Structure formats: C-alpha cells, structure tokens
Tab-separated table of C-alpha atoms (C1' of nucleotides) in Angstrom:
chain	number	residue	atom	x	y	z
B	19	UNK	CA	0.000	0.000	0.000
B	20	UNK	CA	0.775	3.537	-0.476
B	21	UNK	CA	-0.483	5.333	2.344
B	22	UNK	CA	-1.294	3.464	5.598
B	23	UNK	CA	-4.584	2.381	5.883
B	24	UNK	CA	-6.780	3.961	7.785
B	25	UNK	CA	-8.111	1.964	10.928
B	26	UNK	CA	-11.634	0.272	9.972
B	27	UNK	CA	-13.526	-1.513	12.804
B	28	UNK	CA	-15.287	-3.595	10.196
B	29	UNK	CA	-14.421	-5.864	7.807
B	30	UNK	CA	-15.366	-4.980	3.970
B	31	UNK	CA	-17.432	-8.030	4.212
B	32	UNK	CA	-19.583	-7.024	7.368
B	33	UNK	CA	-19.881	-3.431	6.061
B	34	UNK	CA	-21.158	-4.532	2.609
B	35	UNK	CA	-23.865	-6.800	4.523
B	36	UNK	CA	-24.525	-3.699	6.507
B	37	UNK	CA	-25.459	-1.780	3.449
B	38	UNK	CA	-27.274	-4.413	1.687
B	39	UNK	CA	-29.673	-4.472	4.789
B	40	UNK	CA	-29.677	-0.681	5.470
B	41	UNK	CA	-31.489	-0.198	2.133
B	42	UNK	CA	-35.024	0.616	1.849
B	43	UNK	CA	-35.734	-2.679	0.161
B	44	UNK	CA	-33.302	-5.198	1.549
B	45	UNK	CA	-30.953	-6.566	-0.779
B	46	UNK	CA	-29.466	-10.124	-0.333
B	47	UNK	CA	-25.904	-11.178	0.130
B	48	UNK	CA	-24.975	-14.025	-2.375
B	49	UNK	CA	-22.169	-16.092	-2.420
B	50	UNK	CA	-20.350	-14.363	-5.655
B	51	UNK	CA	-20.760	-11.261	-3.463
B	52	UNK	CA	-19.005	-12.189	-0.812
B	53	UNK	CA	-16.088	-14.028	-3.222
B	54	UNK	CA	-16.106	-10.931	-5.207
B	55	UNK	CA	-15.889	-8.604	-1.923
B	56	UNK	CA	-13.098	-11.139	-0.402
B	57	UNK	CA	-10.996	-11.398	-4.084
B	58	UNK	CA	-10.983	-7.393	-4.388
B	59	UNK	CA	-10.214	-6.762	-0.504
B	60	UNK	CA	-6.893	-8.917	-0.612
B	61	UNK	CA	-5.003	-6.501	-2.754
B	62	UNK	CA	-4.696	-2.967	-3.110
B	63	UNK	CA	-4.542	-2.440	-6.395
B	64	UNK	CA	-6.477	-0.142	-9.133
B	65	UNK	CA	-8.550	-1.958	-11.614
B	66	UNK	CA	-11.156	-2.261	-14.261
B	67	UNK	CA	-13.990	-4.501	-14.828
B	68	UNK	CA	-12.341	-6.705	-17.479
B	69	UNK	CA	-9.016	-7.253	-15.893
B	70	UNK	CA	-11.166	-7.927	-12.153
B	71	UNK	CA	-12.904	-10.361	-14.826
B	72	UNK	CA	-10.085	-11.900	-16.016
B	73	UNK	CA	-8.198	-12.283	-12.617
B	74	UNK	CA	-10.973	-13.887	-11.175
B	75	UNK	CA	-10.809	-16.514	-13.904
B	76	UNK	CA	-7.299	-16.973	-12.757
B	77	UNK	CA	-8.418	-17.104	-9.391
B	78	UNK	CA	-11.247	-20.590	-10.352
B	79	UNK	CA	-14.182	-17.615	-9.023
B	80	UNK	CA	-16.706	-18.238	-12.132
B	81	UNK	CA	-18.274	-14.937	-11.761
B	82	UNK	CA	-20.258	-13.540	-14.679
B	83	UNK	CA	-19.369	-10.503	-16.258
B	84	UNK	CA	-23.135	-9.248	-15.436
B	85	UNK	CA	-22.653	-9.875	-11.875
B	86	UNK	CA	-19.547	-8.197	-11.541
B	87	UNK	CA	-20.904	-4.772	-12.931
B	88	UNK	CA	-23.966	-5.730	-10.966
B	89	UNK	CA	-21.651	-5.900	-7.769
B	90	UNK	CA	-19.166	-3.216	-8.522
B	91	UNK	CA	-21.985	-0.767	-8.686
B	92	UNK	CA	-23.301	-1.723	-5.223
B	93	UNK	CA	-19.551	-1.645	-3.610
B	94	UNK	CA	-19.156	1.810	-4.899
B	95	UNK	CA	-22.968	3.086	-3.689
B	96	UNK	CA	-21.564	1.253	-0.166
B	97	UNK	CA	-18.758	3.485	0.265
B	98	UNK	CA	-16.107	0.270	-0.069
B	99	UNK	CA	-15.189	1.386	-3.570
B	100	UNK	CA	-14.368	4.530	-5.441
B	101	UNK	CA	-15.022	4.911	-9.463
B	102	UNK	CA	-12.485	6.305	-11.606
B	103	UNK	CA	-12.713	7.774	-15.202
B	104	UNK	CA	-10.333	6.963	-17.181
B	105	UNK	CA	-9.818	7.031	-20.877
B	106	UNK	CA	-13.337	6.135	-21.456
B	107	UNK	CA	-13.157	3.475	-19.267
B	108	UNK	CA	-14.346	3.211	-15.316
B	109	UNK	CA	-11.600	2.167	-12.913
B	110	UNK	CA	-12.364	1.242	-9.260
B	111	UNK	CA	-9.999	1.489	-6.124
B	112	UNK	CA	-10.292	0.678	-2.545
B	113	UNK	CA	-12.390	3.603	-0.718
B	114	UNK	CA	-13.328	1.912	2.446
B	115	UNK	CA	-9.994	1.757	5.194
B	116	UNK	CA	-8.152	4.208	2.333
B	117	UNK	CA	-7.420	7.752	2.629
B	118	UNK	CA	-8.977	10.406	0.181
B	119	UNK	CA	-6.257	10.862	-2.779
B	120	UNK	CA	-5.714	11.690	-6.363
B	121	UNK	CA	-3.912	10.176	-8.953
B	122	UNK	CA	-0.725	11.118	-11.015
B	123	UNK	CA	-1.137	8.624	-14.253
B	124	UNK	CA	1.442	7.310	-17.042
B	125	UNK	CA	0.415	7.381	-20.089
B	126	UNK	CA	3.086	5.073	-21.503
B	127	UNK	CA	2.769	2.558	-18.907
B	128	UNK	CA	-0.799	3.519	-17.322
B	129	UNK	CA	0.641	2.965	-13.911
B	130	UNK	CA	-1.436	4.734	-11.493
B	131	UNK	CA	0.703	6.680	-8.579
B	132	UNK	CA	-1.368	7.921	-5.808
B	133	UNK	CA	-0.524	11.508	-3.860
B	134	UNK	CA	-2.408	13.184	-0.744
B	135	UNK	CA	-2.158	17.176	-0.792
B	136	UNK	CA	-4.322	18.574	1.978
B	137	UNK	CA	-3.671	22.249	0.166
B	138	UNK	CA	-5.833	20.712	-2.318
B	139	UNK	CA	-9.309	20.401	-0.610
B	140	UNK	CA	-8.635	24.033	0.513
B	141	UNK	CA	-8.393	25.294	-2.796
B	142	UNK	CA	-11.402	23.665	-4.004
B	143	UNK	CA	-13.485	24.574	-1.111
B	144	UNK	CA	-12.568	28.085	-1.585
B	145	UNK	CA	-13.336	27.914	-5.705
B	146	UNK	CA	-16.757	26.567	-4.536
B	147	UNK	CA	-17.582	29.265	-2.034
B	148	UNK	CA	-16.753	31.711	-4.973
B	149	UNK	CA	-19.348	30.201	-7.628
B	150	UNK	CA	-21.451	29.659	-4.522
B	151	UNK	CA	-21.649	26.114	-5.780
B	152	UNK	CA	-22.295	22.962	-3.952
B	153	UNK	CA	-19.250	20.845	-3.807
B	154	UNK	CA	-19.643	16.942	-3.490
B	155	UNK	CA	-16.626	15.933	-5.443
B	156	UNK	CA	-13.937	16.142	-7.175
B	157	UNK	CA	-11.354	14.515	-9.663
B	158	UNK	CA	-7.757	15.414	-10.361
B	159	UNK	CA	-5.673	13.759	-12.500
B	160	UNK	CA	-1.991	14.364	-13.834
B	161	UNK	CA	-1.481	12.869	-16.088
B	162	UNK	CA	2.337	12.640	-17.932
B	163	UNK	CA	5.405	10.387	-18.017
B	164	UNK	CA	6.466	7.953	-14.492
B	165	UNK	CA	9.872	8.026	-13.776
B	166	UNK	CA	10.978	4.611	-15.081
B	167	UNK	CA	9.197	5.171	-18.397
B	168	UNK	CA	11.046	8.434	-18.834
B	169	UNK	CA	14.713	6.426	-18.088
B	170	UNK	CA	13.744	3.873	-20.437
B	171	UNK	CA	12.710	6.448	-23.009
B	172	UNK	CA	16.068	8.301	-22.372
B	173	UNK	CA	17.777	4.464	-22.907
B	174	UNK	CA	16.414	4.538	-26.222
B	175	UNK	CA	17.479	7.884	-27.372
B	176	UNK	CA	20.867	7.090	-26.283
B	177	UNK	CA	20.643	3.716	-28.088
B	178	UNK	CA	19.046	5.380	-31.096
B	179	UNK	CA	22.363	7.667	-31.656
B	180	UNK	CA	24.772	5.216	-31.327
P	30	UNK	CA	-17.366	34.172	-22.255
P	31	UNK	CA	-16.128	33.480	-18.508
P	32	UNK	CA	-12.756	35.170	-19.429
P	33	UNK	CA	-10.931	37.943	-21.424
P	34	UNK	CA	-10.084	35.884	-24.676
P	35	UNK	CA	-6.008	35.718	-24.969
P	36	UNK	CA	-4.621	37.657	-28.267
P	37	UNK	CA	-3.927	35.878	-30.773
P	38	UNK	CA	-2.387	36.929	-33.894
P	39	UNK	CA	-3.965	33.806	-36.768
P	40	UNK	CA	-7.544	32.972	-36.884
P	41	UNK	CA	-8.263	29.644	-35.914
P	42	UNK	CA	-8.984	28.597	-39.832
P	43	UNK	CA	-5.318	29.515	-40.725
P	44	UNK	CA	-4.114	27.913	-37.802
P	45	UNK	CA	-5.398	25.053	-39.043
P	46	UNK	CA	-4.420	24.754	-42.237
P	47	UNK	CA	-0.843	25.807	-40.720
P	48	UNK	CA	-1.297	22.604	-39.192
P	49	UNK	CA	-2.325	20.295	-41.493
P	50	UNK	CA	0.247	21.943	-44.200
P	51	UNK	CA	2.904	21.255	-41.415
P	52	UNK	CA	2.246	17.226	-40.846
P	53	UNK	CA	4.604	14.587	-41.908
P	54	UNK	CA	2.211	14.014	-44.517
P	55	UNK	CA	0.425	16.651	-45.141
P	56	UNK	CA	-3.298	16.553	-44.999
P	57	UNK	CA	-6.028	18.569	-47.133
P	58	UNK	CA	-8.348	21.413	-45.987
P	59	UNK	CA	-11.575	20.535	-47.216
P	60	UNK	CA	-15.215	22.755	-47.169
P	61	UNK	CA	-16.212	20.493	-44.257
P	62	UNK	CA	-13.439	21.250	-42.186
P	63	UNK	CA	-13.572	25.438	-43.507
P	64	UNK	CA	-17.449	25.233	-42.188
P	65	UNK	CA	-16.653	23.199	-39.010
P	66	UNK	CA	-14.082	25.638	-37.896
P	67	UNK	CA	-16.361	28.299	-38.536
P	68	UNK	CA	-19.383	27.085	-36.841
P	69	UNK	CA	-17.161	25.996	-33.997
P	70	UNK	CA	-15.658	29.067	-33.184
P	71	UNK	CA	-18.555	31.177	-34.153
P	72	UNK	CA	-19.787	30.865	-30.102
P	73	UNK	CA	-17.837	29.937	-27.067
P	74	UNK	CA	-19.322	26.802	-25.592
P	75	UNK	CA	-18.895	23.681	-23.989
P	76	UNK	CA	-20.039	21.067	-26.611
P	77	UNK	CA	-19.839	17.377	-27.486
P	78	UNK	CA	-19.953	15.340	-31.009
P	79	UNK	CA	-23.631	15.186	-30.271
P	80	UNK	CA	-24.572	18.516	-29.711
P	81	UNK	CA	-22.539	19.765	-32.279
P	82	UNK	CA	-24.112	17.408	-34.391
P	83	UNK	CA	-27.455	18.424	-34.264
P	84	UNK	CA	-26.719	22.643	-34.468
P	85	UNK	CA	-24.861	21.686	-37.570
P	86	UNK	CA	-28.383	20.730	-38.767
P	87	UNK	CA	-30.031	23.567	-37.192
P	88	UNK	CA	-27.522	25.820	-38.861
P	89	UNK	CA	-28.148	23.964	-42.290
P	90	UNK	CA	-24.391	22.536	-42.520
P	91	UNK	CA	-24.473	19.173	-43.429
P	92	UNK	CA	-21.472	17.787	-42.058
P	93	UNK	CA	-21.582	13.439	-41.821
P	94	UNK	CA	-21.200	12.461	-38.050
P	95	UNK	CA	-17.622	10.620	-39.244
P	96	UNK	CA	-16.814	13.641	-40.513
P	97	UNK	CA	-17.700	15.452	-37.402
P	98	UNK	CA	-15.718	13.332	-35.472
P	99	UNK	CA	-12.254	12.940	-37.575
P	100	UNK	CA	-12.389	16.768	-37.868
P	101	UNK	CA	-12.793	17.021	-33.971
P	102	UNK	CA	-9.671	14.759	-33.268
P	103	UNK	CA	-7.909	16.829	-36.119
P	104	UNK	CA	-8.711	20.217	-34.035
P	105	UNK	CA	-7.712	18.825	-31.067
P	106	UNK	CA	-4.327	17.756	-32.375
P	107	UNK	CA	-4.186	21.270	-34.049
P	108	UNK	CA	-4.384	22.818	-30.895
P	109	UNK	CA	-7.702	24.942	-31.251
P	110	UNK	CA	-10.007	22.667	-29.081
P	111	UNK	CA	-9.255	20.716	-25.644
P	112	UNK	CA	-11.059	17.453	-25.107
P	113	UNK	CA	-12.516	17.171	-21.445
P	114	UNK	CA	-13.907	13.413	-20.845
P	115	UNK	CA	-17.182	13.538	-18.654
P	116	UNK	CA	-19.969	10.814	-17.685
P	117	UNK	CA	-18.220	8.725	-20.641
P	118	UNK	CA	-18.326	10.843	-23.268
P	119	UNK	CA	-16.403	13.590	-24.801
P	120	UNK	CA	-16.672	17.188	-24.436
P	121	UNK	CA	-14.883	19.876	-26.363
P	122	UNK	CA	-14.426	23.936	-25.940
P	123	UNK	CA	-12.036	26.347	-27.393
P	124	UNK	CA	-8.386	25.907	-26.553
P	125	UNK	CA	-6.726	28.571	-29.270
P	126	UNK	CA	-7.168	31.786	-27.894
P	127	UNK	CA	-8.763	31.360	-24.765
P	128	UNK	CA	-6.551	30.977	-21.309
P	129	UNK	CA	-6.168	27.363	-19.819
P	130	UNK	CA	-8.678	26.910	-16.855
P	131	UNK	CA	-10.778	23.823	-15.183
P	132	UNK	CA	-14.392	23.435	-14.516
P	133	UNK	CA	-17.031	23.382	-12.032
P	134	UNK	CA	-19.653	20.916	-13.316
P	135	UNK	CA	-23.630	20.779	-11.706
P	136	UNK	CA	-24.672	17.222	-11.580
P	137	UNK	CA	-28.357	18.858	-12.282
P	138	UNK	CA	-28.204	20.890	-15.016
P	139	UNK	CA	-24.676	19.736	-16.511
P	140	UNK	CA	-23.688	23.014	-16.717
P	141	UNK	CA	-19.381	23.801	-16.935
P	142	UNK	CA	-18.632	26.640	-15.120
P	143	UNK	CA	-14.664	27.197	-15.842
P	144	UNK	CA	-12.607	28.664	-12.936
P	145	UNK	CA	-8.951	29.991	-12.983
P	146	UNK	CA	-6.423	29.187	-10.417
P	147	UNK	CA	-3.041	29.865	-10.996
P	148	UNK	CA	-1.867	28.186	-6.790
P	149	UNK	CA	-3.051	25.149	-8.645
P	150	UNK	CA	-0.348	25.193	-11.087
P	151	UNK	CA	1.798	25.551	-8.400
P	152	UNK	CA	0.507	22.149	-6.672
P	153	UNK	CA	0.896	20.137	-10.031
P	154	UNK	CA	4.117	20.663	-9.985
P	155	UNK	CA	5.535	20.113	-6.574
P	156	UNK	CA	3.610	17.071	-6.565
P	157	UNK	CA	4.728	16.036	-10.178
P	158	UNK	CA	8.383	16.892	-9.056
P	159	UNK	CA	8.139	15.003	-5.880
P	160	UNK	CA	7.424	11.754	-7.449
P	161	UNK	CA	9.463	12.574	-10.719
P	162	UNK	CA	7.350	12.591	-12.900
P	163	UNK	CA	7.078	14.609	-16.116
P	164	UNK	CA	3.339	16.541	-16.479
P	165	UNK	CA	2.027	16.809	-19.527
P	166	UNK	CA	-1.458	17.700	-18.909
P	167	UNK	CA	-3.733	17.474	-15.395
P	168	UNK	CA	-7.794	16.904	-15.418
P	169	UNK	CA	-9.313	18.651	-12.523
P	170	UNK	CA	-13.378	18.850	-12.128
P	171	UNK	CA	-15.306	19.853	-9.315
P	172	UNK	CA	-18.731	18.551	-9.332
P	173	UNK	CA	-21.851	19.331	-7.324
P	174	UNK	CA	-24.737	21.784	-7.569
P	175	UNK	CA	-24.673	25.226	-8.817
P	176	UNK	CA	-26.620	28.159	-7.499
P	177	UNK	CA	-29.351	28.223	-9.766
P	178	UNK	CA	-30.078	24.077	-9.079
P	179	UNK	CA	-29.594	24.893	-5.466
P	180	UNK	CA	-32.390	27.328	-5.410
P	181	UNK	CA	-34.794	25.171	-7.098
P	182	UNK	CA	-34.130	22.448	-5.306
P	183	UNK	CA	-34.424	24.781	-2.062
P	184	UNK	CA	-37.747	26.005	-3.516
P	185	UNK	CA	-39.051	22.476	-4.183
P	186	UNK	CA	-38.516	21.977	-0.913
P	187	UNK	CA	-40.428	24.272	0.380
P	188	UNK	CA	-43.486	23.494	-1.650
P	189	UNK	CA	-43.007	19.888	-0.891
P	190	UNK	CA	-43.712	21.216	2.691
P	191	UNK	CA	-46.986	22.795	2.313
E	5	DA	C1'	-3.598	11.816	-62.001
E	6	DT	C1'	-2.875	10.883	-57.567
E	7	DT	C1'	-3.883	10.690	-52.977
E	8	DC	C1'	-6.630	12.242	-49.267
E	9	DT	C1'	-11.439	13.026	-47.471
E	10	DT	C1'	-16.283	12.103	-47.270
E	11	DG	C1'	-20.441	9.593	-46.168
E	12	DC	C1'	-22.585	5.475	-45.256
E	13	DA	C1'	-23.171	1.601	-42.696
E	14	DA	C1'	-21.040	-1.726	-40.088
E	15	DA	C1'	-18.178	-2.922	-36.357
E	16	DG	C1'	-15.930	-1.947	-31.776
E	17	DC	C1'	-15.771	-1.168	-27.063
E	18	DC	C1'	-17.562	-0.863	-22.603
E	19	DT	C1'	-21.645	-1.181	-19.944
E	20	DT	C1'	-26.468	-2.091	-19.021
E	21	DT	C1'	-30.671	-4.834	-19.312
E	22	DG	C1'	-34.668	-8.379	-20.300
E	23	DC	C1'	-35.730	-12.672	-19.033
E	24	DA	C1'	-35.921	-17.477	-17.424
E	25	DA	C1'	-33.773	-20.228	-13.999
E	26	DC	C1'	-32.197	-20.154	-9.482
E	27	DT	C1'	-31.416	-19.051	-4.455
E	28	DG	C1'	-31.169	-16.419	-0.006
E	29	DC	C1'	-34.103	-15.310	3.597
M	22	DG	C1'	-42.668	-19.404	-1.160
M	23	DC	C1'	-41.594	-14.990	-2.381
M	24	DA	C1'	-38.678	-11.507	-3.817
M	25	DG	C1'	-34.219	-10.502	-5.239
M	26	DT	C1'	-29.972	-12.417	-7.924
M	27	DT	C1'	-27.606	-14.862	-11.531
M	28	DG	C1'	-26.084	-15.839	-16.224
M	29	DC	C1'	-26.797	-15.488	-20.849
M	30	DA	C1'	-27.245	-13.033	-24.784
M	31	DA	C1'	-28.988	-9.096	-26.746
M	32	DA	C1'	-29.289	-4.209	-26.780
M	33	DG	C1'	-27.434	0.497	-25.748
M	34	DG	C1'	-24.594	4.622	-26.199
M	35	DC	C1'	-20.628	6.639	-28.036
M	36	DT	C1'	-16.806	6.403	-31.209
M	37	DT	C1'	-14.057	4.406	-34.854
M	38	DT	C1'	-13.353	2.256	-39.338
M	39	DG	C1'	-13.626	-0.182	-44.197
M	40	DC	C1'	-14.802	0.993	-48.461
M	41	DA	C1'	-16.476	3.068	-52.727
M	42	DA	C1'	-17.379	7.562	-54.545
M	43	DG	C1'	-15.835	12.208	-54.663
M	44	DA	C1'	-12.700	16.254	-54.148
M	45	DA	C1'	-8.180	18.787	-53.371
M	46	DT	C1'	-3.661	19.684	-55.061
DNA sequence: ATTCTTGCAAAGCCTTTGCAACTGC
DNA sequence: GCAGTTGCAAAGGCTTTGCAAGAAT
C-alpha cells in the first residue's frame, strides 16, 4: 500500500452486509458477493472490470461478467469502492480503510501513482464558495510520463544515436 | 465568455491549415473542415460530437457524423479545441485563444462553469516533481450543484412542505 | 492523375438490461 | 414461497473504421 490504511472496525465483508440491509428494500448477500468482496479486498490495487474479470478466472471464481458490474456498482454506492474515469473506461480502487487521494497517471505505462495534498481540498473549497456552488466531489488527474518510463525512453534515445 | 479571450495573432482557420500543411504528410483542408471551424468558433461553448451534431443541422451545414468526429480529433491535435472526458463521453471547448482553466460541473443541469487558479499550477508541480514525474497535462473537475439548481431544489422543498 | 477526405453503414468497445432459472431469507 | 440475484445473450450509447465515390492539389 501507499499510504497506511486507515483503521476500519469492520471488515469490507460485514460493512457490505450492513449496506445491503440498510437499504429501503433489503438486498441479499450471495455467495459471488461475498467471493467478489473477499478477491478485491486482498489486494490494493487499481482496476477495471475486465481485468477484475479476467483475474478472477485466474483465481477458479466463475463470476459472470453481469454480476460483476452488478456488484461493482453496489460496492461503490456502499462506500467500499471509489469509481475512476479513465480514458473512457471506469476504474475502481479501494475507498473503504483508504485515505482520500488523487492520482498522477502514465500514459506510456498507465501505472497509477497515488498523492495526498491537503492544500488541495482548501483550494477547491474556496473555488466553490466563490461560484457559490455545492461541492460533493472532485477529480484530479496528472497525467504525464512515471519516472521509469522516462529512463527507459532516455535508454532509447541514447541507443538510437549510437 | 467566462474570461478575457487571450490575443492571438492567426484565426483559428489559418491555424489550421498551418497545421495540417505542417504534418509529416500533409493533410487537405476541405469545405467540411472550412465550415466546421467556422461554426465551432462562431460561439464559445462547452459542446460534445452530439450537440454539435445536431446545431450543424439547425444551422443547415451538413457535415456526416464521421466527418464530425475525424475533424474534432484533427482540431484537437491542431491545438484549437481541448477534449474534457465527462460521464463517458467527450466534451470539447475552445483551446486557441482562450486561457487554460478547469471546470465546475452541476450534476443537475450539466452546466461547466470554468474557474482559474493559478496556486493550482503551483501544486501540479511540486507534486509532479516530488514523485518525478514529467506533467504533460492534469484533469481537474469539481462537481456538485450550482446556485441556480440549489435554489430550485431549495424552492421544491419548500413546496413539498406545504 | 494521384492521394486524401467524405459519407454510409457496419463494427468496436464498454456497460447495461430483459428474461428465465435459481437461491437467499 | 416470495422476492431478489444470476447468467446469458442481446441491446445500448458513443466512437471508430472499411470501403467506394468524390474532391483537393
């Protein structure tokens, strides 16, 4: 992990139950639920649907793609996941026991580097208050060149002269 | 528009044919692409492919939606319109001649209200320099309610009340 | 004359949805 | 047993693309 986690006194698991009984019509807890909420909980990594898809297969969870949008949408409306744009695509991170944070992305290797700047909510808040709008949220992304892409890049120029 | 336009010393169509004179290969300037530029530049708004589309019609320009769209990647390239992703979908607005800025978007009416903030800058790149990384570009949206949105709602309120 | 662009329709990509079978409560 | 969930395949929304006809240089 990037950032230590923040202290939880739940588990994903019982907090996703929590939610699915909280709503105004109950929802049920199913088994590819809880596989899907116990496969996605034991890393910390970023992800999208079809790679989550694709690892499960990996993992021998048979888990239809249906489901798995089905369930991803509920995790993020529970607060244990957060949705990211990106490049026309939705991404998805750990939200619940994980700091607030924004992303710096590479766009040669689409790594994903995570930063905290408390300046930043300041700022934002203070935009708001200007345009006497509303805030609920935000994105920032930055997106450029990662450090070992830009060596490697370098490598080849060198190589290229020779 | 939201702020003073920037000078600029070509109009947008011979910036464009600059560019497309200037490619590797270089690439024609066709009546489409004259009356696209035009049209596009003839108001300053936030638009996508869509929209666009369907003023063309209004306007009595009949411009094929491919045509739309490879002309739109072809600005963008040129430098005379920035591409801002939102809700999965492209939006576009002037780039040449107007000053670089980020947006405030109401998750009511979808309006774009663009704000300047030159600290920001600043942020990008101490954080970009702290983890080495070379910027090339940064996304940064607010979203919420705007004023107008927050009235209504306020008023419907109210009347839900009595 | 050559090569690039257009317009059409078809395909692509990601995501959502209708529906019958199934399952948690 | 009832209401909500699954899996499948089909549909949806936006964007890109193959190709024949047309236009720019």
């Amino acid at each position: 992990m990037t950032f230590p986690a923040i202290e939880v006194s739940q588990t994903p698991e019982s907090k996703f139950r929590e939610y699915l009984a909280t709503r105004p019509k109950p929802q049920r807890f199913t088994d590819q639920q809880r596989d899907l909420v116990k496969y996605i909980f034991s890393r910390h990594t970023h992800f999208d649907a079809d790679q989550l898809l694709e690892d499960l297969k990996i993992a021998q969870l048979n888990i239809s793609r249906a489901t798995v949008y089905r369930t991803l949408s509920k995790l993020v409306d529970a607060g244990l996941l957060r949705r990211i744009e990106l490049n026309g695509r939705m991404c998805y991170e750990h939200d619940y026991g994980y700091p607030q944070h924004d992303h710096l992305v590479c766009e040669s290797c689409h790594k994903m580097i995570e930063f905290l700047t408390p300046e930043l909510d300041e700022m934002l808040r203070q935009v708001s208050a200007q345009h006497q709008f509303q805030m609920t949220g935000h994105t920032l992304i930055i997106r450029g060149t990662c450090i070992e892409c830009n060596r490697a890049r370098g490598a080849k120029r060198k190589l290229d002269r020779i």
